[in-house]
mmCIF file of C-alpha atoms in Angstrom:
data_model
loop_
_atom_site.group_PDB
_atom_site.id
_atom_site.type_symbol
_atom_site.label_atom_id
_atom_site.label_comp_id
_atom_site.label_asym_id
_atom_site.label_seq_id
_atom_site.Cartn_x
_atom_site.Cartn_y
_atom_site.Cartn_z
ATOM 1 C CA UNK A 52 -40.030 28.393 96.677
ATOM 2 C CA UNK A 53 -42.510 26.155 95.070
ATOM 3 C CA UNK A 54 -44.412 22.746 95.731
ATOM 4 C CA UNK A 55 -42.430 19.964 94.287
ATOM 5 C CA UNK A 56 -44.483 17.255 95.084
ATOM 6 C CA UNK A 57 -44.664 14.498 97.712
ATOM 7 C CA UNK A 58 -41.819 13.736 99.717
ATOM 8 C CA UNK A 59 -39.988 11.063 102.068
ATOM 9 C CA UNK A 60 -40.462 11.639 105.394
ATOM 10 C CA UNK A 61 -36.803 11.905 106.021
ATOM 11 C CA UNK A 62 -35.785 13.683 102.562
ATOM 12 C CA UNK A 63 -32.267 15.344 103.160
ATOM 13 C CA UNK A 64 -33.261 18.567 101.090
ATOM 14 C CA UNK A 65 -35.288 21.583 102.199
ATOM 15 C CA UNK A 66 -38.891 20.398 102.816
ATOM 16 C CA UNK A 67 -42.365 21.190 104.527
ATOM 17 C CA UNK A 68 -43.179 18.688 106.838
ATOM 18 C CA UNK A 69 -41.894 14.962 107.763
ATOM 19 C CA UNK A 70 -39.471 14.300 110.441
ATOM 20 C CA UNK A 71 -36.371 16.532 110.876
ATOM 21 C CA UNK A 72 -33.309 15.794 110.457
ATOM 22 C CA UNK A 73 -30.760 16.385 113.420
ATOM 23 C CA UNK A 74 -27.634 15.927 114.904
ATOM 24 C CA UNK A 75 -26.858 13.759 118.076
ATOM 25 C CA UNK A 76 -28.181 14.559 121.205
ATOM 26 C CA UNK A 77 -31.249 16.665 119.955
ATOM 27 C CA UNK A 78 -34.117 16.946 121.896
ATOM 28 C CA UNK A 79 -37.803 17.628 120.611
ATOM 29 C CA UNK A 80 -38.640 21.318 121.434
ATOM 30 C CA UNK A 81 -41.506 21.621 124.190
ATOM 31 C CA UNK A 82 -43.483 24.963 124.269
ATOM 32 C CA UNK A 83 -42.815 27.096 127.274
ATOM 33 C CA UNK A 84 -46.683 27.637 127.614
ATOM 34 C CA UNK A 85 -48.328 24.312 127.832
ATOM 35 C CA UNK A 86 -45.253 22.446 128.057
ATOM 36 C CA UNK A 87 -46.093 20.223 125.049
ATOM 37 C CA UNK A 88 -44.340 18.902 122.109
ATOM 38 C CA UNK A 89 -44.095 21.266 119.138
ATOM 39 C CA UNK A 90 -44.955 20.397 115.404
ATOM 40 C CA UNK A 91 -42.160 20.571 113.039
ATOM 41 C CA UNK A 92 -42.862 22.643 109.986
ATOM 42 C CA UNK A 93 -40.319 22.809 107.461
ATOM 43 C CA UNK A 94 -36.254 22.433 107.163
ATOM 44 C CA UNK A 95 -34.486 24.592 104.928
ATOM 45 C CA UNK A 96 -31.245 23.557 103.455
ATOM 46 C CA UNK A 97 -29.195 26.771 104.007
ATOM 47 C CA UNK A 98 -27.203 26.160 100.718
ATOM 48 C CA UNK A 99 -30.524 26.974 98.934
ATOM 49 C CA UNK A 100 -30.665 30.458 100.500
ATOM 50 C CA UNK A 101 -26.745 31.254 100.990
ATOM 51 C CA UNK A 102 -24.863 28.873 98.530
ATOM 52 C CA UNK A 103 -21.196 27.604 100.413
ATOM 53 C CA UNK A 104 -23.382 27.180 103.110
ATOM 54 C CA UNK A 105 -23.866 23.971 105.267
ATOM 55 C CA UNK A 106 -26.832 22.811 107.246
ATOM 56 C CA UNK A 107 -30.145 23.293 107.744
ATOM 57 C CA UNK A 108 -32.274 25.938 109.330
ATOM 58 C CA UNK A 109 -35.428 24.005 111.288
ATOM 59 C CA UNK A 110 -38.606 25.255 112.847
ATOM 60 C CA UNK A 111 -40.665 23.847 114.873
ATOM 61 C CA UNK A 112 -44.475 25.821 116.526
ATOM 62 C CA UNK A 113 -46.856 25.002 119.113
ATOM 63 C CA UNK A 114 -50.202 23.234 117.834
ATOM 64 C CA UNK A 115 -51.357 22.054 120.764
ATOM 65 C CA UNK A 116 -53.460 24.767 121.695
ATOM 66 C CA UNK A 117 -53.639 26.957 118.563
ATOM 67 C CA UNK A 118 -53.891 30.376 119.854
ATOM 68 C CA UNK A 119 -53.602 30.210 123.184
ATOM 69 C CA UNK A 120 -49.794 29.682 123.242
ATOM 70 C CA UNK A 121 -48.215 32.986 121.567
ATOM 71 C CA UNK A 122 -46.760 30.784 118.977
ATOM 72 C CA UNK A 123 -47.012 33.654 116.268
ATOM 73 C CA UNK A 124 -44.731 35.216 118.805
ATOM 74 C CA UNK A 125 -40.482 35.065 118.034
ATOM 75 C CA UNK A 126 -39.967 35.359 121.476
ATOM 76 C CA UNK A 127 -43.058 34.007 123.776
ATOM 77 C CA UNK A 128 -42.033 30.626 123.675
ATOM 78 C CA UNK A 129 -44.837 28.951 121.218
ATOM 79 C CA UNK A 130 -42.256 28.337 118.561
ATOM 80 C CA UNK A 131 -38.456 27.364 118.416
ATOM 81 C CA UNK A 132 -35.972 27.465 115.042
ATOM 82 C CA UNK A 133 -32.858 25.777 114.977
ATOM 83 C CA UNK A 134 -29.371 26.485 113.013
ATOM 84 C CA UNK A 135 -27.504 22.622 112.413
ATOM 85 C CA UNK A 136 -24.532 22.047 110.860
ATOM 86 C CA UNK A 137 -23.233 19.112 108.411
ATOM 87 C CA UNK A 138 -24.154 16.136 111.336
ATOM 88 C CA UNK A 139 -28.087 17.076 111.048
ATOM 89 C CA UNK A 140 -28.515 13.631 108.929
ATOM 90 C CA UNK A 141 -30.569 11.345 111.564
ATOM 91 C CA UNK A 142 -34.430 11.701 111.974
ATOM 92 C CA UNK A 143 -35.365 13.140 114.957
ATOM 93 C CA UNK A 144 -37.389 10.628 117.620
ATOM 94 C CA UNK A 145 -40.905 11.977 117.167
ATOM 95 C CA UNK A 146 -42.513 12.312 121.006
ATOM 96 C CA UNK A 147 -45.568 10.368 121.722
ATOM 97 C CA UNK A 148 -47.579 13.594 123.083
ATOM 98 C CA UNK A 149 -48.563 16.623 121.398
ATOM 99 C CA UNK A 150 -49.299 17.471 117.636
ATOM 100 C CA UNK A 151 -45.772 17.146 116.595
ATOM 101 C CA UNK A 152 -46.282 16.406 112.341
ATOM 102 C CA UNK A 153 -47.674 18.075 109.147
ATOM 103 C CA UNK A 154 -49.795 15.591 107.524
ATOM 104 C CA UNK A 155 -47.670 15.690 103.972
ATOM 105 C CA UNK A 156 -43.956 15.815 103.450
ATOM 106 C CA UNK A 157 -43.892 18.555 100.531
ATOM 107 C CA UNK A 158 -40.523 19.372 98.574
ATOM 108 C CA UNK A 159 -39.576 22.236 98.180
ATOM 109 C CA UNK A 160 -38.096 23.442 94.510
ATOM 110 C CA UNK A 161 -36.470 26.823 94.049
ATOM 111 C CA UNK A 162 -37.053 28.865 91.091
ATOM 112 C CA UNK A 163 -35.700 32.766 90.566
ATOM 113 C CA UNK A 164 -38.623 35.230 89.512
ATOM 114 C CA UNK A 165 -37.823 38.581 88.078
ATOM 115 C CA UNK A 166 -39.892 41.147 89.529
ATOM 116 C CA UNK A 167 -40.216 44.128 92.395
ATOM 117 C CA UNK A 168 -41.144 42.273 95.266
ATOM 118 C CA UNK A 169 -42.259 39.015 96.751
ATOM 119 C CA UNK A 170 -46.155 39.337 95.946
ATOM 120 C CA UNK A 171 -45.644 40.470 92.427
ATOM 121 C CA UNK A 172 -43.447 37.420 91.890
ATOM 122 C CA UNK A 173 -45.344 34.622 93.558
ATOM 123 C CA UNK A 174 -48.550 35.860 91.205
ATOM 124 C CA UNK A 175 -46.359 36.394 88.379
ATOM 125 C CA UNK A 176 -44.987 32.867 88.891
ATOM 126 C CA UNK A 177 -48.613 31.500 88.558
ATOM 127 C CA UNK A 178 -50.215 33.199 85.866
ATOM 128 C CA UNK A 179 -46.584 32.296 83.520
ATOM 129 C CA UNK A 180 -46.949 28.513 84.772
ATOM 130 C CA UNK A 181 -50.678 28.335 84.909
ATOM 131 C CA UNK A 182 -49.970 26.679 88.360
ATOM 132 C CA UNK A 183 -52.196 27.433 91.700
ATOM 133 C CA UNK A 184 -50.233 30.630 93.933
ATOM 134 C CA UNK A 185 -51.221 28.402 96.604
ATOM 135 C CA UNK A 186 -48.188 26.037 94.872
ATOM 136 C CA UNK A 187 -45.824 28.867 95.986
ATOM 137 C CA UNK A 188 -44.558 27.585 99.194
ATOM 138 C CA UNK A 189 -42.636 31.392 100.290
ATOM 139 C CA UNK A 190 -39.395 32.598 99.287
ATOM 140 C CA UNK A 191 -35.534 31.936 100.291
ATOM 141 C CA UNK A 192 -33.643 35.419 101.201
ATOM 142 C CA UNK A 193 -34.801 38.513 99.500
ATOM 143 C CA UNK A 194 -36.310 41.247 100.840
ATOM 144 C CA UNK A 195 -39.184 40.173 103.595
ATOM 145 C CA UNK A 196 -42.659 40.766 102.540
ATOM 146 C CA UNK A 197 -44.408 41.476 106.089
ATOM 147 C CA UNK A 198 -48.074 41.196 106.504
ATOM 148 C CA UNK A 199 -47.922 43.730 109.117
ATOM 149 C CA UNK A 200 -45.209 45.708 110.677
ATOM 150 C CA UNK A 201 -41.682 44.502 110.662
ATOM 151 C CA UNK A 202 -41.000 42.497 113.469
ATOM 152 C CA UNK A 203 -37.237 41.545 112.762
ATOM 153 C CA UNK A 204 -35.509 39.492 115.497
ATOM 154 C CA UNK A 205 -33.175 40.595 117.659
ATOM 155 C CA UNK A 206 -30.169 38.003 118.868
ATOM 156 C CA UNK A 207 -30.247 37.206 121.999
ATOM 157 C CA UNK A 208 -26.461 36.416 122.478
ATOM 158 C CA UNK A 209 -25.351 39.605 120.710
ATOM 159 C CA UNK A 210 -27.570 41.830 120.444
ATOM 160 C CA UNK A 211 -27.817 42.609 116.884
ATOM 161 C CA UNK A 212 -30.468 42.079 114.306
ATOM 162 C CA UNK A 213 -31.197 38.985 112.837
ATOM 163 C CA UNK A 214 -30.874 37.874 108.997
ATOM 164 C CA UNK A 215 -34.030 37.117 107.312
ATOM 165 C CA UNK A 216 -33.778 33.361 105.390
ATOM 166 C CA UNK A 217 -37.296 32.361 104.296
ATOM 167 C CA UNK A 218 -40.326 33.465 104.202
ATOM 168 C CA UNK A 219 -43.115 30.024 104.354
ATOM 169 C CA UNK A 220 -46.911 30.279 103.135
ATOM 170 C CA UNK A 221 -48.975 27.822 104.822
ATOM 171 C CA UNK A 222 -49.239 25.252 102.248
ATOM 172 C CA UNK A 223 -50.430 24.154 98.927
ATOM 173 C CA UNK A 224 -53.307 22.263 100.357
ATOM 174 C CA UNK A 225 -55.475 23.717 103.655
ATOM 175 C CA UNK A 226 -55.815 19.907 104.128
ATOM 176 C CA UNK A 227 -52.548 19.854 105.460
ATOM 177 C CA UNK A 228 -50.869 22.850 105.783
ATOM 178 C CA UNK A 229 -49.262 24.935 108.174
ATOM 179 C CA UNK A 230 -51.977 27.192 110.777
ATOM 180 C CA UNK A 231 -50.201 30.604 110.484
ATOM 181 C CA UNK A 232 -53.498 31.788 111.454
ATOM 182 C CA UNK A 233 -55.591 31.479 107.945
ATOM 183 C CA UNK A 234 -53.548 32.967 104.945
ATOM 184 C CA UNK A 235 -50.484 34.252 107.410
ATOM 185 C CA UNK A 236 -46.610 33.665 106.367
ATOM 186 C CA UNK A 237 -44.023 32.545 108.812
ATOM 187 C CA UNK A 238 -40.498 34.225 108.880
ATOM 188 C CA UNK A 239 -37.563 32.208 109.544
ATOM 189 C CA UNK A 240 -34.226 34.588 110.446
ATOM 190 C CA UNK A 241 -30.713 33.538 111.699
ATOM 191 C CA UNK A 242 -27.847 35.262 113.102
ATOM 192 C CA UNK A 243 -24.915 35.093 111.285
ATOM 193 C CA UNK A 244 -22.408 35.382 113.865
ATOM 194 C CA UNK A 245 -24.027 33.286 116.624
ATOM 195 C CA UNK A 246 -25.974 30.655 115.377
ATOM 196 C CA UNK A 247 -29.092 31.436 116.510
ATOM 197 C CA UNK A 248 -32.246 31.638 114.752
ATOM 198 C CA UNK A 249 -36.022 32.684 115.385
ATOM 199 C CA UNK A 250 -39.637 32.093 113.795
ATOM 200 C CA UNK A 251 -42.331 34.043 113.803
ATOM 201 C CA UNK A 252 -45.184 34.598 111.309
ATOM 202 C CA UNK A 253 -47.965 37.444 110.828
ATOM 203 C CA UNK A 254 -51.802 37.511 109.331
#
């Protein structure tokens, strides 16, 4: 996954930053800690990871007290991610309170990278394009590349583990990226059966 340049706010495709895009009758995620409104980080269109498929995978983290919140946590309630189908088209109302936006809309491009892992291919990418590594925004399926142990989710509904989708680096620009804690990655997974999905990231 790498930086494709400015985007709208409300771009359909999979994107850091602007406003998501849901279906009727969403409400903005609060965190369970402080009770405030999340920031929305990135949608992911789910064709892009699992072609035939439809929807977006969303995620959303606490910012309003970086830190303090467990929002590195899949399961403290600091962060929320979100599986919508084919009637996520409407931009979410943005709540007044909290720290709830990126400041840059980024696209997202994909582009397939032969080599043995993750890290080998996002410096591989940059030394063939002469292009930052900071311009590599993660990667879409694949095999995860934890930063510490791995901390796979487990589905609430059934039980089972959870399917990893993307892997997001913080940003192209520190100006405006993502706070996964200074050079951390966030993990995205979903359940395939149930529909439910969890964030987390690592440093």
């Amino acid at each position: 996954m790498t930086y494709g340049g400015a985007a709208a706010p409300d771009a359909s495709g999979s994107r850091t930053g602007g406003v998501p895009l849901t279906p009727p009758g969403f409400e903005w995620p609060r965190c369970r800690e402080c009770s405030g409104a999340m920031q929305f980080l990135a949608q992911i269109r789910l064709a892009d990871v699992d072609p035939g498929n439809v929807g977006l995978l969303s995620i959303f983290m606490c910012q309003n007290d970086p830190g303090l919140c467990d929002e590195w946590d899949a399961t403290a309630g600091g962060n929320r991610a979100f599986v919508f189908g084919a009637d996520a088209t409407k931009p979410a109302a943005v709540p007044a309170d909290g720290i709830t936006l990126l400041d840059e809309t980024s696209a997202i491009e994909f582009e397939r990278v032969e080599a043995d892992d993750y890290l080998q291919a996002r410096e591989g990418w940059a030394q063939v394009t002469s292009r930052s590594a900071l311009e590599v925004l993660g990667q879409a399926g694949g095999q995860v590349a934890w930063q510490q142990n791995d901390e796979t989710p487990t589905c609430g509904p059934c039980g089972e583990p959870m399917s990893f989708m993307v892997q997001l680096e913080e940003g192209h620009d520190p100006r405006t990226s993502a706070n996964f804690g200074g050079g951390g990655c966030g993990y995205g997974f979903r359940c395939l059966s149930c529909r439910d999905a969890a964030f987390l990231w690592q440093q």
